[in-house]
Structure formats: structure tokens, C-alpha cells
Short mmCIF file of C-alpha atoms in Angstrom, two decimals:
data_model
loop_
_atom_site.label_atom_id
_atom_site.label_comp_id
_atom_site.label_asym_id
_atom_site.label_seq_id
_atom_site.Cartn_x
_atom_site.Cartn_y
_atom_site.Cartn_z
CA UNK A 1 61.03 -85.94 -27.88
CA UNK A 2 61.16 -82.75 -25.85
CA UNK A 3 64.68 -83.40 -24.63
CA UNK A 4 66.05 -84.41 -28.03
CA UNK A 5 64.70 -81.26 -29.69
CA UNK A 6 66.19 -79.08 -26.98
CA UNK A 7 69.59 -80.62 -27.51
CA UNK A 8 69.50 -79.99 -31.27
CA UNK A 9 68.50 -76.37 -30.64
CA UNK A 10 71.32 -75.92 -28.14
CA UNK A 11 73.74 -77.30 -30.70
CA UNK A 12 72.56 -74.72 -33.22
CA UNK A 13 73.16 -71.95 -30.69
CA UNK A 14 76.73 -73.10 -30.14
CA UNK A 15 77.35 -73.22 -33.91
CA UNK A 16 76.08 -69.67 -34.33
CA UNK A 17 78.26 -68.33 -31.56
CA UNK A 18 81.40 -69.95 -32.97
CA UNK A 19 80.96 -68.73 -36.55
CA UNK A 20 83.19 -66.14 -38.24
CA UNK A 21 81.01 -63.23 -37.16
CA UNK A 22 81.38 -64.20 -33.52
CA UNK A 23 85.14 -64.59 -33.87
CA UNK A 24 85.37 -61.09 -35.31
CA UNK A 25 83.82 -59.79 -32.08
CA UNK A 26 86.33 -61.48 -29.77
CA UNK A 27 84.01 -64.37 -29.02
CA UNK A 28 84.38 -66.32 -25.85
CA UNK A 29 82.47 -69.16 -24.25
CA UNK A 30 81.36 -69.24 -20.64
CA UNK A 31 79.49 -71.91 -18.74
CA UNK A 32 76.26 -70.73 -17.11
CA UNK A 33 74.89 -74.02 -15.76
CA UNK A 34 76.76 -73.44 -12.51
CA UNK A 35 75.88 -72.73 -8.90
CA UNK A 36 76.21 -69.30 -7.35
CA UNK A 37 79.95 -68.89 -6.89
CA UNK A 38 80.82 -70.94 -9.99
CA UNK A 39 80.73 -74.56 -8.78
CA UNK A 40 79.93 -76.87 -11.69
CA UNK A 41 76.66 -78.79 -11.80
CA UNK A 42 76.77 -82.17 -10.11
CA UNK A 43 75.88 -83.83 -13.42
CA UNK A 44 73.34 -86.29 -12.06
CA UNK A 45 70.95 -87.77 -14.59
CA UNK A 46 71.41 -88.60 -18.25
CA UNK A 47 70.92 -85.10 -19.63
CA UNK A 48 72.67 -82.88 -17.09
CA UNK A 49 71.68 -79.31 -18.05
CA UNK A 50 69.95 -78.17 -21.24
CA UNK A 51 66.96 -76.20 -22.66
CA UNK A 52 68.73 -72.79 -22.58
CA UNK A 53 66.84 -69.52 -23.06
CA UNK A 54 68.44 -66.08 -22.76
CA UNK A 55 66.88 -62.73 -21.91
CA UNK A 56 66.88 -59.96 -24.52
CA UNK A 57 69.57 -58.03 -22.66
CA UNK A 58 71.80 -61.11 -22.51
CA UNK A 59 72.09 -60.98 -18.75
CA UNK A 60 69.86 -63.85 -17.63
CA UNK A 61 69.92 -67.45 -18.88
CA UNK A 62 67.15 -69.88 -17.99
CA UNK A 63 67.85 -73.60 -18.33
CA UNK A 64 66.78 -77.03 -17.17
CA UNK A 65 69.02 -79.17 -14.98
CA UNK A 66 68.87 -82.40 -13.03
CA UNK A 67 71.81 -81.28 -10.89
CA UNK A 68 71.17 -81.09 -7.16
CA UNK A 69 73.87 -78.59 -6.13
CA UNK A 70 72.95 -75.47 -8.13
CA UNK A 71 70.87 -74.05 -5.27
CA UNK A 72 70.57 -75.05 -1.60
CA UNK A 73 68.04 -77.67 -0.48
CA UNK A 74 67.40 -79.21 -3.91
CA UNK A 75 66.15 -82.60 -2.74
CA UNK A 76 63.18 -83.37 -5.01
CA UNK A 77 65.20 -85.71 -7.24
CA UNK A 78 63.80 -84.36 -10.53
CA UNK A 79 64.81 -81.87 -13.21
CA UNK A 80 64.16 -78.21 -12.33
CA UNK A 81 64.30 -74.88 -14.12
CA UNK A 82 66.96 -72.38 -13.06
CA UNK A 83 68.03 -68.86 -13.96
CA UNK A 84 71.67 -67.78 -13.94
CA UNK A 85 72.58 -64.11 -13.72
CA UNK A 86 75.65 -63.50 -15.89
CA UNK A 87 76.28 -60.15 -14.23
CA UNK A 88 76.33 -61.23 -10.59
CA UNK A 89 76.99 -64.96 -10.96
CA UNK A 90 73.88 -65.86 -8.93
CA UNK A 91 71.80 -68.92 -9.81
CA UNK A 92 68.23 -69.36 -8.56
CA UNK A 93 65.58 -72.04 -9.00
CA UNK A 94 62.29 -70.88 -10.52
CA UNK A 95 60.27 -74.10 -10.83
CA UNK A 96 59.05 -73.61 -7.29
CA UNK A 97 55.78 -73.49 -5.39
CA UNK A 98 54.64 -69.99 -4.45
CA UNK A 99 55.98 -69.70 -0.93
CA UNK A 100 59.18 -71.62 -1.62
CA UNK A 101 58.31 -75.33 -1.70
CA UNK A 102 59.89 -77.72 -4.20
CA UNK A 103 58.04 -79.04 -7.25
CA UNK A 104 56.94 -82.67 -6.88
CA UNK A 105 57.54 -83.41 -10.57
CA UNK A 106 60.04 -82.53 -13.32
CA UNK A 107 60.05 -79.17 -15.13
CA UNK A 108 61.44 -78.34 -18.59
CA UNK A 109 61.39 -75.97 -21.59
CA UNK A 110 61.98 -72.53 -20.02
CA UNK A 111 61.31 -69.28 -21.84
CA UNK A 112 62.38 -65.97 -20.28
CA UNK A 113 61.10 -62.42 -20.75
CA UNK A 114 63.30 -59.70 -22.17
CA UNK A 115 64.09 -58.20 -18.74
CA UNK A 116 64.49 -61.56 -17.01
CA UNK A 117 61.58 -61.08 -14.64
CA UNK A 118 59.16 -63.71 -15.99
CA UNK A 119 59.99 -67.34 -16.76
CA UNK A 120 57.53 -69.70 -18.47
CA UNK A 121 58.09 -73.46 -18.29
CA UNK A 122 56.34 -76.80 -18.57
CA UNK A 123 55.98 -79.12 -15.60
CA UNK A 124 54.47 -82.41 -14.57
CA UNK A 125 54.34 -81.24 -10.95
CA UNK A 126 50.93 -81.11 -9.30
CA UNK A 127 51.77 -78.83 -6.36
CA UNK A 128 52.94 -75.63 -8.05
CA UNK A 129 49.46 -74.16 -7.72
CA UNK A 130 46.38 -75.22 -5.80
CA UNK A 131 43.80 -77.40 -7.55
CA UNK A 132 46.09 -78.96 -10.18
CA UNK A 133 44.32 -82.30 -10.58
CA UNK A 134 44.26 -82.84 -14.36
CA UNK A 135 47.11 -85.35 -14.26
CA UNK A 136 48.77 -83.75 -17.29
CA UNK A 137 51.72 -81.56 -18.14
CA UNK A 138 50.92 -77.86 -17.70
CA UNK A 139 52.55 -74.54 -18.56
CA UNK A 140 53.41 -72.16 -15.71
CA UNK A 141 54.86 -68.67 -15.36
CA UNK A 142 57.08 -67.64 -12.48
CA UNK A 143 57.26 -63.95 -11.61
CA UNK A 144 60.70 -63.41 -10.13
CA UNK A 145 59.52 -60.08 -8.74
CA UNK A 146 60.93 -56.58 -8.86
CA UNK A 147 63.86 -55.38 -6.77
CA UNK A 148 63.61 -52.66 -4.11
CA UNK A 149 65.00 -49.29 -5.21
CA UNK A 150 65.81 -50.61 -8.69
CA UNK A 151 65.08 -47.56 -10.84
CA UNK A 152 66.46 -48.96 -14.12
CA UNK A 153 65.17 -52.54 -14.10
CA UNK A 154 68.51 -54.38 -13.92
CA UNK A 155 67.55 -56.24 -10.74
CA UNK A 156 70.14 -54.39 -8.67
CA UNK A 157 69.15 -51.76 -6.10
CA UNK A 158 70.36 -48.26 -6.90
CA UNK A 159 71.91 -45.98 -4.27
CA UNK A 160 69.35 -43.15 -4.12
CA UNK A 161 68.62 -40.05 -2.06
CA UNK A 162 65.73 -37.59 -2.07
CA UNK A 163 66.75 -33.97 -1.49
CA UNK A 164 63.85 -32.12 0.22
CA UNK A 165 65.39 -28.70 -0.35
CA UNK A 166 65.10 -29.07 -4.13
CA UNK A 167 62.63 -31.96 -4.50
CA UNK A 168 65.16 -33.90 -6.58
CA UNK A 169 65.83 -37.66 -6.52
CA UNK A 170 69.52 -38.43 -7.07
CA UNK A 171 70.11 -42.01 -8.26
CA UNK A 172 73.49 -43.70 -8.69
CA UNK A 173 72.63 -46.17 -11.42
CA UNK A 174 74.19 -49.61 -10.89
CA UNK A 175 74.42 -50.50 -14.58
CA UNK A 176 76.53 -47.49 -15.53
CA UNK A 177 77.91 -46.14 -12.27
CA UNK A 178 76.70 -42.69 -13.28
CA UNK A 179 74.36 -40.31 -11.51
CA UNK A 180 70.83 -39.45 -12.58
CA UNK A 181 68.64 -36.67 -11.22
CA UNK A 182 64.84 -36.64 -11.26
CA UNK A 183 62.99 -33.52 -10.08
CA UNK A 184 59.81 -34.83 -8.42
CA UNK A 185 58.51 -33.53 -5.14
CA UNK A 186 58.93 -30.65 -2.74
CA UNK A 187 60.04 -29.93 0.80
CA UNK A 188 57.75 -31.72 3.25
CA UNK A 189 56.92 -34.60 0.91
CA UNK A 190 57.49 -38.18 2.05
CA UNK A 191 59.22 -40.33 -0.61
CA UNK A 192 57.50 -43.69 -1.19
CA UNK A 193 59.42 -45.65 -3.86
CA UNK A 194 57.86 -48.73 -5.45
CA UNK A 195 56.97 -50.25 -8.81
CA UNK A 196 53.48 -48.80 -9.31
CA UNK A 197 53.14 -49.72 -13.00
CA UNK A 198 54.63 -53.22 -12.81
CA UNK A 199 57.37 -52.71 -15.40
CA UNK A 200 60.18 -53.94 -13.16
CA UNK A 201 61.51 -50.44 -12.48
CA UNK A 202 60.97 -48.49 -9.28
CA UNK A 203 59.03 -45.26 -9.69
CA UNK A 204 59.70 -41.97 -7.90
CA UNK A 205 56.52 -41.17 -5.92
CA UNK A 206 55.95 -38.85 -2.98
CA UNK A 207 53.17 -38.59 -0.42
CA UNK A 208 52.24 -35.00 0.41
CA UNK A 209 50.85 -34.91 3.97
CA UNK A 210 49.62 -31.32 3.63
CA UNK A 211 47.03 -32.41 1.06
CA UNK A 212 46.91 -36.18 1.58
CA UNK A 213 47.90 -36.66 -2.07
CA UNK A 214 50.26 -39.14 -3.75
CA UNK A 215 52.23 -37.87 -6.73
CA UNK A 216 53.64 -40.77 -8.74
CA UNK A 217 56.10 -40.41 -11.64
CA UNK A 218 55.57 -43.60 -13.69
CA UNK A 219 58.58 -45.03 -15.50
CA UNK A 220 56.51 -46.58 -18.31
CA UNK A 221 55.12 -43.26 -19.51
CA UNK A 222 57.49 -40.79 -17.80
CA UNK A 223 54.37 -38.90 -16.76
CA UNK A 224 52.94 -38.12 -13.36
CA UNK A 225 49.63 -39.06 -11.75
CA UNK A 226 48.03 -37.68 -8.61
CA UNK A 227 46.07 -39.85 -6.21
CA UNK A 228 44.28 -38.28 -3.21
CA UNK A 229 44.65 -40.93 -0.51
CA UNK A 230 45.32 -40.24 3.14
CA UNK A 231 45.43 -37.48 5.72
CA UNK A 232 48.24 -35.48 7.28
CA UNK A 233 49.17 -37.92 10.05
CA UNK A 234 49.03 -41.09 7.93
CA UNK A 235 52.15 -43.17 7.30
CA UNK A 236 52.66 -44.23 3.65
CA UNK A 237 53.01 -48.03 3.39
CA UNK A 238 53.30 -48.85 -0.33
CA UNK A 239 53.52 -52.57 -1.15
CA UNK A 240 52.00 -55.17 -3.47
CA UNK A 241 49.06 -56.33 -1.36
CA UNK A 242 47.09 -58.03 -4.16
CA UNK A 243 49.95 -59.93 -5.81
CA UNK A 244 49.72 -58.44 -9.31
CA UNK A 245 53.31 -57.24 -9.48
CA UNK A 246 52.37 -53.60 -8.90
CA UNK A 247 52.90 -51.51 -5.79
CA UNK A 248 49.60 -50.38 -4.25
CA UNK A 249 48.98 -46.90 -2.84
CA UNK A 250 48.40 -47.42 0.88
CA UNK A 251 48.57 -45.63 4.22
CA UNK A 252 48.50 -46.73 7.86
CA UNK A 253 46.66 -44.48 10.29
CA UNK A 254 48.39 -44.49 13.70
CA UNK A 255 45.42 -42.99 15.52
CA UNK A 256 43.15 -45.93 14.64
CA UNK A 257 45.53 -48.71 13.53
CA UNK A 258 43.71 -48.99 10.18
CA UNK A 259 45.38 -49.77 6.84
CA UNK A 260 43.79 -48.05 3.85
CA UNK A 261 44.81 -49.75 0.60
CA UNK A 262 43.89 -49.09 -3.05
CA UNK A 263 44.25 -52.43 -4.79
CA UNK A 264 45.67 -52.02 -8.28
CA UNK A 265 44.01 -55.15 -9.65
CA UNK A 266 40.51 -53.72 -9.17
CA UNK A 267 41.22 -50.05 -8.36
CA UNK A 268 39.05 -50.48 -5.28
CA UNK A 269 39.76 -49.49 -1.70
CA UNK A 270 39.88 -51.68 1.38
CA UNK A 271 40.30 -50.84 5.06
CA UNK A 272 41.96 -53.30 7.44
CA UNK A 273 42.26 -52.78 11.18
CA UNK A 274 45.66 -54.12 12.23
CA UNK A 275 47.82 -52.49 14.88
CA UNK A 276 47.58 -49.96 17.68
CA UNK A 277 48.98 -46.53 18.43
CA UNK A 278 52.73 -46.79 18.98
CA UNK A 279 53.22 -49.62 16.49
CA UNK A 280 55.55 -49.25 13.50
CA UNK A 281 54.17 -50.52 10.15
CA UNK A 282 56.47 -52.86 8.19
CA UNK A 283 54.53 -54.44 5.29
CA UNK A 284 56.24 -57.29 3.40
CA UNK A 285 55.65 -60.76 1.99
CA UNK A 286 56.68 -62.94 4.93
CA UNK A 287 55.12 -66.21 3.73
CA UNK A 288 56.21 -66.06 0.08
CA UNK A 289 52.71 -66.11 -1.42
CA UNK A 290 53.37 -63.08 -3.61
CA UNK A 291 51.21 -60.77 -1.49
CA UNK A 292 52.52 -58.26 1.05
CA UNK A 293 51.03 -58.69 4.52
CA UNK A 294 49.93 -55.78 6.70
CA UNK A 295 52.49 -56.04 9.49
CA UNK A 296 53.38 -53.97 12.53
CA UNK A 297 56.31 -54.05 14.94
CA UNK A 298 55.36 -53.30 18.55
CA UNK A 299 58.37 -51.74 20.32
CA UNK A 300 56.87 -52.20 23.79
CA UNK A 301 57.05 -55.99 23.45
CA UNK A 302 59.44 -56.49 20.53
CA UNK A 303 56.71 -58.39 18.70
CA UNK A 304 55.92 -58.50 14.96
CA UNK A 305 52.24 -58.95 14.15
CA UNK A 306 51.63 -60.19 10.59
CA UNK A 307 48.18 -60.51 9.02
CA UNK A 308 48.69 -63.35 6.58
CA UNK A 309 46.28 -63.83 3.69
CA UNK A 310 46.13 -67.62 3.97
CA UNK A 311 46.51 -68.31 7.69
CA UNK A 312 45.44 -65.15 9.51
CA UNK A 313 47.33 -63.38 12.27
CA UNK A 314 50.84 -64.44 13.30
CA UNK A 315 52.92 -63.02 16.14
CA UNK A 316 56.72 -63.25 16.15
CA UNK A 317 58.84 -61.88 18.98
CA UNK A 318 62.04 -60.46 17.52
CA UNK A 319 63.62 -57.25 18.77
CA UNK A 320 63.27 -54.79 21.60
CA UNK A 321 62.29 -51.21 22.29
CA UNK A 322 64.53 -48.81 20.38
CA UNK A 323 65.23 -51.19 17.51
CA UNK A 324 64.55 -50.08 13.94
CA UNK A 325 62.38 -52.72 12.19
CA UNK A 326 63.12 -53.67 8.58
CA UNK A 327 61.83 -56.38 6.29
CA UNK A 328 63.79 -57.93 3.44
CA UNK A 329 64.70 -61.31 2.02
CA UNK A 330 68.20 -61.79 3.45
CA UNK A 331 68.49 -65.52 2.70
CA UNK A 332 67.11 -65.49 -0.85
CA UNK A 333 64.17 -67.87 -0.40
CA UNK A 334 61.48 -65.47 -1.62
CA UNK A 335 60.22 -64.65 1.87
CA UNK A 336 60.85 -61.47 3.84
CA UNK A 337 62.71 -61.95 7.12
CA UNK A 338 61.84 -59.97 10.28
CA UNK A 339 64.93 -57.86 10.89
CA UNK A 340 65.92 -55.14 13.34
CA UNK A 341 68.82 -52.71 13.43
CA UNK A 342 69.99 -51.98 16.97
CA UNK A 343 71.54 -48.53 16.82
CA UNK A 344 73.04 -48.77 20.32
CA UNK A 345 75.39 -51.51 19.13
CA UNK A 346 75.24 -51.10 15.34
CA UNK A 347 74.02 -54.69 15.04
CA UNK A 348 71.55 -56.23 12.58
CA UNK A 349 69.45 -59.13 13.86
CA UNK A 350 67.79 -61.20 11.12
CA UNK A 351 65.27 -64.00 11.73
CA UNK A 352 65.87 -66.07 8.62
CA UNK A 353 62.93 -68.00 7.21
CA UNK A 354 65.04 -70.78 5.68
CA UNK A 355 66.26 -71.95 9.08
CA UNK A 356 63.92 -70.18 11.53
CA UNK A 357 67.13 -69.19 13.29
CA UNK A 358 68.56 -65.81 14.14
CA UNK A 359 71.59 -64.23 12.52
CA UNK A 360 73.44 -61.21 13.87
CA UNK A 361 75.99 -59.02 12.17
CA UNK A 362 77.54 -55.77 13.37
CA UNK A 363 77.37 -53.21 10.58
CA UNK A 364 76.86 -49.55 11.37
CA UNK A 365 76.99 -47.01 14.18
CA UNK A 366 74.49 -45.26 16.40
CA UNK A 367 73.53 -42.43 14.03
CA UNK A 368 73.43 -44.46 10.83
CA UNK A 369 70.19 -44.97 8.89
CA UNK A 370 69.55 -48.63 7.90
CA UNK A 371 68.40 -49.34 4.34
CA UNK A 372 66.88 -52.45 2.69
CA UNK A 373 68.36 -53.23 -0.73
CA UNK A 374 70.11 -55.83 -2.88
CA UNK A 375 73.15 -53.96 -4.16
CA UNK A 376 74.96 -56.92 -5.71
CA UNK A 377 71.93 -58.40 -7.46
CA UNK A 378 72.15 -61.93 -6.04
CA UNK A 379 68.57 -62.04 -4.78
CA UNK A 380 69.56 -61.47 -1.16
CA UNK A 381 69.24 -58.18 0.68
CA UNK A 382 72.50 -56.67 1.92
CA UNK A 383 72.80 -54.99 5.35
CA UNK A 384 73.31 -51.35 4.39
CA UNK A 385 73.52 -48.08 6.28
CA UNK A 386 73.67 -44.44 5.24
CA UNK A 387 75.93 -42.29 7.41
CA UNK A 388 74.64 -38.67 7.40
CA UNK A 389 77.82 -37.27 8.90
CA UNK A 390 79.81 -38.23 5.79
CA UNK A 391 77.00 -38.95 3.29
CA UNK A 392 78.48 -42.42 2.86
CA UNK A 393 76.65 -45.66 2.10
CA UNK A 394 78.16 -48.77 3.66
CA UNK A 395 76.98 -52.06 2.13
CA UNK A 396 77.82 -55.54 3.41
CA UNK A 397 77.42 -57.52 0.22
CA UNK A 398 76.18 -61.09 0.48
CA UNK A 399 77.99 -62.34 -2.63
CA UNK A 400 81.44 -61.69 -1.16
CA UNK A 401 80.84 -61.02 2.54
CA UNK A 402 82.91 -57.86 2.09
CA UNK A 403 82.05 -54.25 2.80
CA UNK A 404 81.62 -51.60 0.13
CA UNK A 405 81.46 -47.86 0.67
CA UNK A 406 80.20 -45.15 -1.67
CA UNK A 407 79.74 -41.44 -1.06
CA UNK A 408 76.37 -40.29 -2.40
CA UNK A 409 74.26 -37.51 -0.99
CA UNK A 410 74.45 -34.25 0.91
CA UNK A 411 73.45 -32.90 4.31
CA UNK A 412 69.70 -33.15 4.75
CA UNK A 413 69.15 -35.81 2.09
CA UNK A 414 66.78 -38.71 2.77
CA UNK A 415 68.24 -42.10 1.74
CA UNK A 416 65.88 -44.42 -0.15
#
């Protein structure tokens, strides 16, 4: 019954799009039940692909498919729910276990939020969450997360600099290609971008070491809030530590190795001892459970120490003294990958979670500043550097494997 109804509804959608009104607007039909890159669905199963739902902005289309070639490693043999990005051409599977595992039962009937971040669906799977023992179909919601440095909510990172001399954030918006300036901060502030109100758009916050205060300009209200949290020598480490989709105000204290976090779910503080003097903090969600882990990179040994919520401490040796540690999802599986940029050779070394194998790519020079961001919106971070000598951003985009350069910034700017 579910499948038959979906097919009738899809037929109605096609009829509406091919009516006279659509023709008057130069209507055209495109196929969205395709893999990233455009390969058609393998067509296995009786129904192929159906149950379409489109986001309010028309960019994202969620659908059900029994095809096995829309995303890598689809081996569960049942129908899954996918989302296709009409802007970038990327297709991702959303009927997944938190952490990246496949559903052990079929999933149907997707519904997608206006901005494309949240997808609701029904599923017979019993492993999507812990403790699912009712033996019945359930309704689930997948949070596809917010993008780093995405200040307009289009799921593409925006080229952005903070100018200490004027306290202005200069953003090159990906949706329009036009510049946008936001005065927020002053000389000496440390920029700490993140989505503090959970609306899918990065906010422009700064940490002021002289007073130990965070000043956050929230995109939902376009108003600022001040949060006293930290001391002069603390390192700001904003991340979503409690898994509610909001960035938490947090600092790491090098003198004691303690993380001080204000959890947004409860507005309560927690202190966690993790790291020693000389470590470099690199918080990220390395196990795909939706929570950022307090993590440090130890240059003396080239070791990453992650404090995982479910399994405890994990040590991973990846890098050497002098490397710049970064954390981003470079293979698109929902887990951050330990990554270092080796300035001496201009090489990025990624330890990819999908294969547990290393990947190296030369992109940059000795004085470049490495940046984590997804500038083509395909769900994979792109190796990117900012070159202060020319104020040029060089992106190695994962969708095409080609380089892209854009001049944005001025001498003394801090790339975000």
C-alpha cells in the first residue's frame, strides 16, 4: 500500500510540472535518482526509485531506491533513503546507523526539511538506534549536520577572512558569488566560527583573551550574546560535544590539559582532563556518533589522542613534529579523518576512516595556511590553503579533482 500510494503521488508531481504553467517557464525535466557524477541507478528490484520529497529551496531531493550503485558500499540488499543535491550533483545515503553502518532492513517514505538538513523516514531496520526491539516499523530522523564555515546555510563552505585591524568578517558567499561584510570583533580577538544556534548557518563569534569572554553574533536573531568563559591563555575549541546540532562554547587550557565545555543541551559546564602541555587540540567527531570528541595531537610523537564517548581513549599515530593537524571528513562517510599538512613539502596526509588507509596529496607551499572546508558541497572536505603573500585561496575540489583559485583577503587577515 505504501509503495502504490507513493507512485500515484509521484505521477501527480510529474503532471503538475508538465502543465501549461510549467511550459511557460521554460520547463525541463532532470533525473535526480542518480549517483554522484550522474550514473543512472542500477534498477534492481521491482520499484527502482520512488517516494520523492523536495526541500523548500528546491535544491535537495530525498527519495527511496533499491539501487546498489548510488553510493559506495551499498551491500545491505534492501531499499534505502537517499538525498540528491541538485546544485552539486552529489548523492548521499541517509538511512544509516549513527556512525556509518548500513540499515539491516528497508527504509521508505522520506520527508525533508526546508533547508535539506533533516530527513524523516520510516524503516523496518532494528539497528538504526540502540534498543530497537519492538519488531515494528518506526519513524526516524537523520540530521545531515551543518557545514563548516557555511554562513548562509546552503551546505557549501564560504571563503571567509577576519580582519583584526577593523574587526570585520569578510565572507564570499557561495550561493551568489558576492561579498558580505560583518563587523564583529576587535584587534586581539580570536575568531571561533561555528553554528551556535543550530540553524544550519555558521555564526561569527570571537573569543576575547583579554577578558576571557565569548562574543557570539547569532544568525537566527542577528543579535549578539556575551559569554564569560575562559582565561587569557586558553585555546578556544568550539564543537558540538553533546550532539544536539549546536556548537558548544569550549576552551582547552594548555597549562593543565583540561577542556572546559558549556553543553548547550543543559547549559551546564563540564571539565575534562585530556592532554598535556605542548599538545595541539583538534576536536572532531571521529567515530560518527554525532558528538565531537576532545582530541589532541602530540607533535613529539605524532600521535592523536581521542577521548571517545562510547569506547574511551584511542591513540592513533599519524604525523610528525612540525605538521599542522586538521580534522575533517575527507571521504564523506560522516566521520572526521585525522589529517596533517606538512608545510616542508606542501603535502596533506589523510588517514581515511572508510579504508583505514593513508592518502597523500601535494597541495600548498611552506608558508600557506591550511583550511578545512567543503567548497563544492559534495559532503567531502577539500584540501585548501590560504596564501598570505597573494591573499589567494587554493582549493582542490573533490567533485572534479581539479584546483580552484580565488583571491579574497588582505595582508594581515586571518582565514576562517
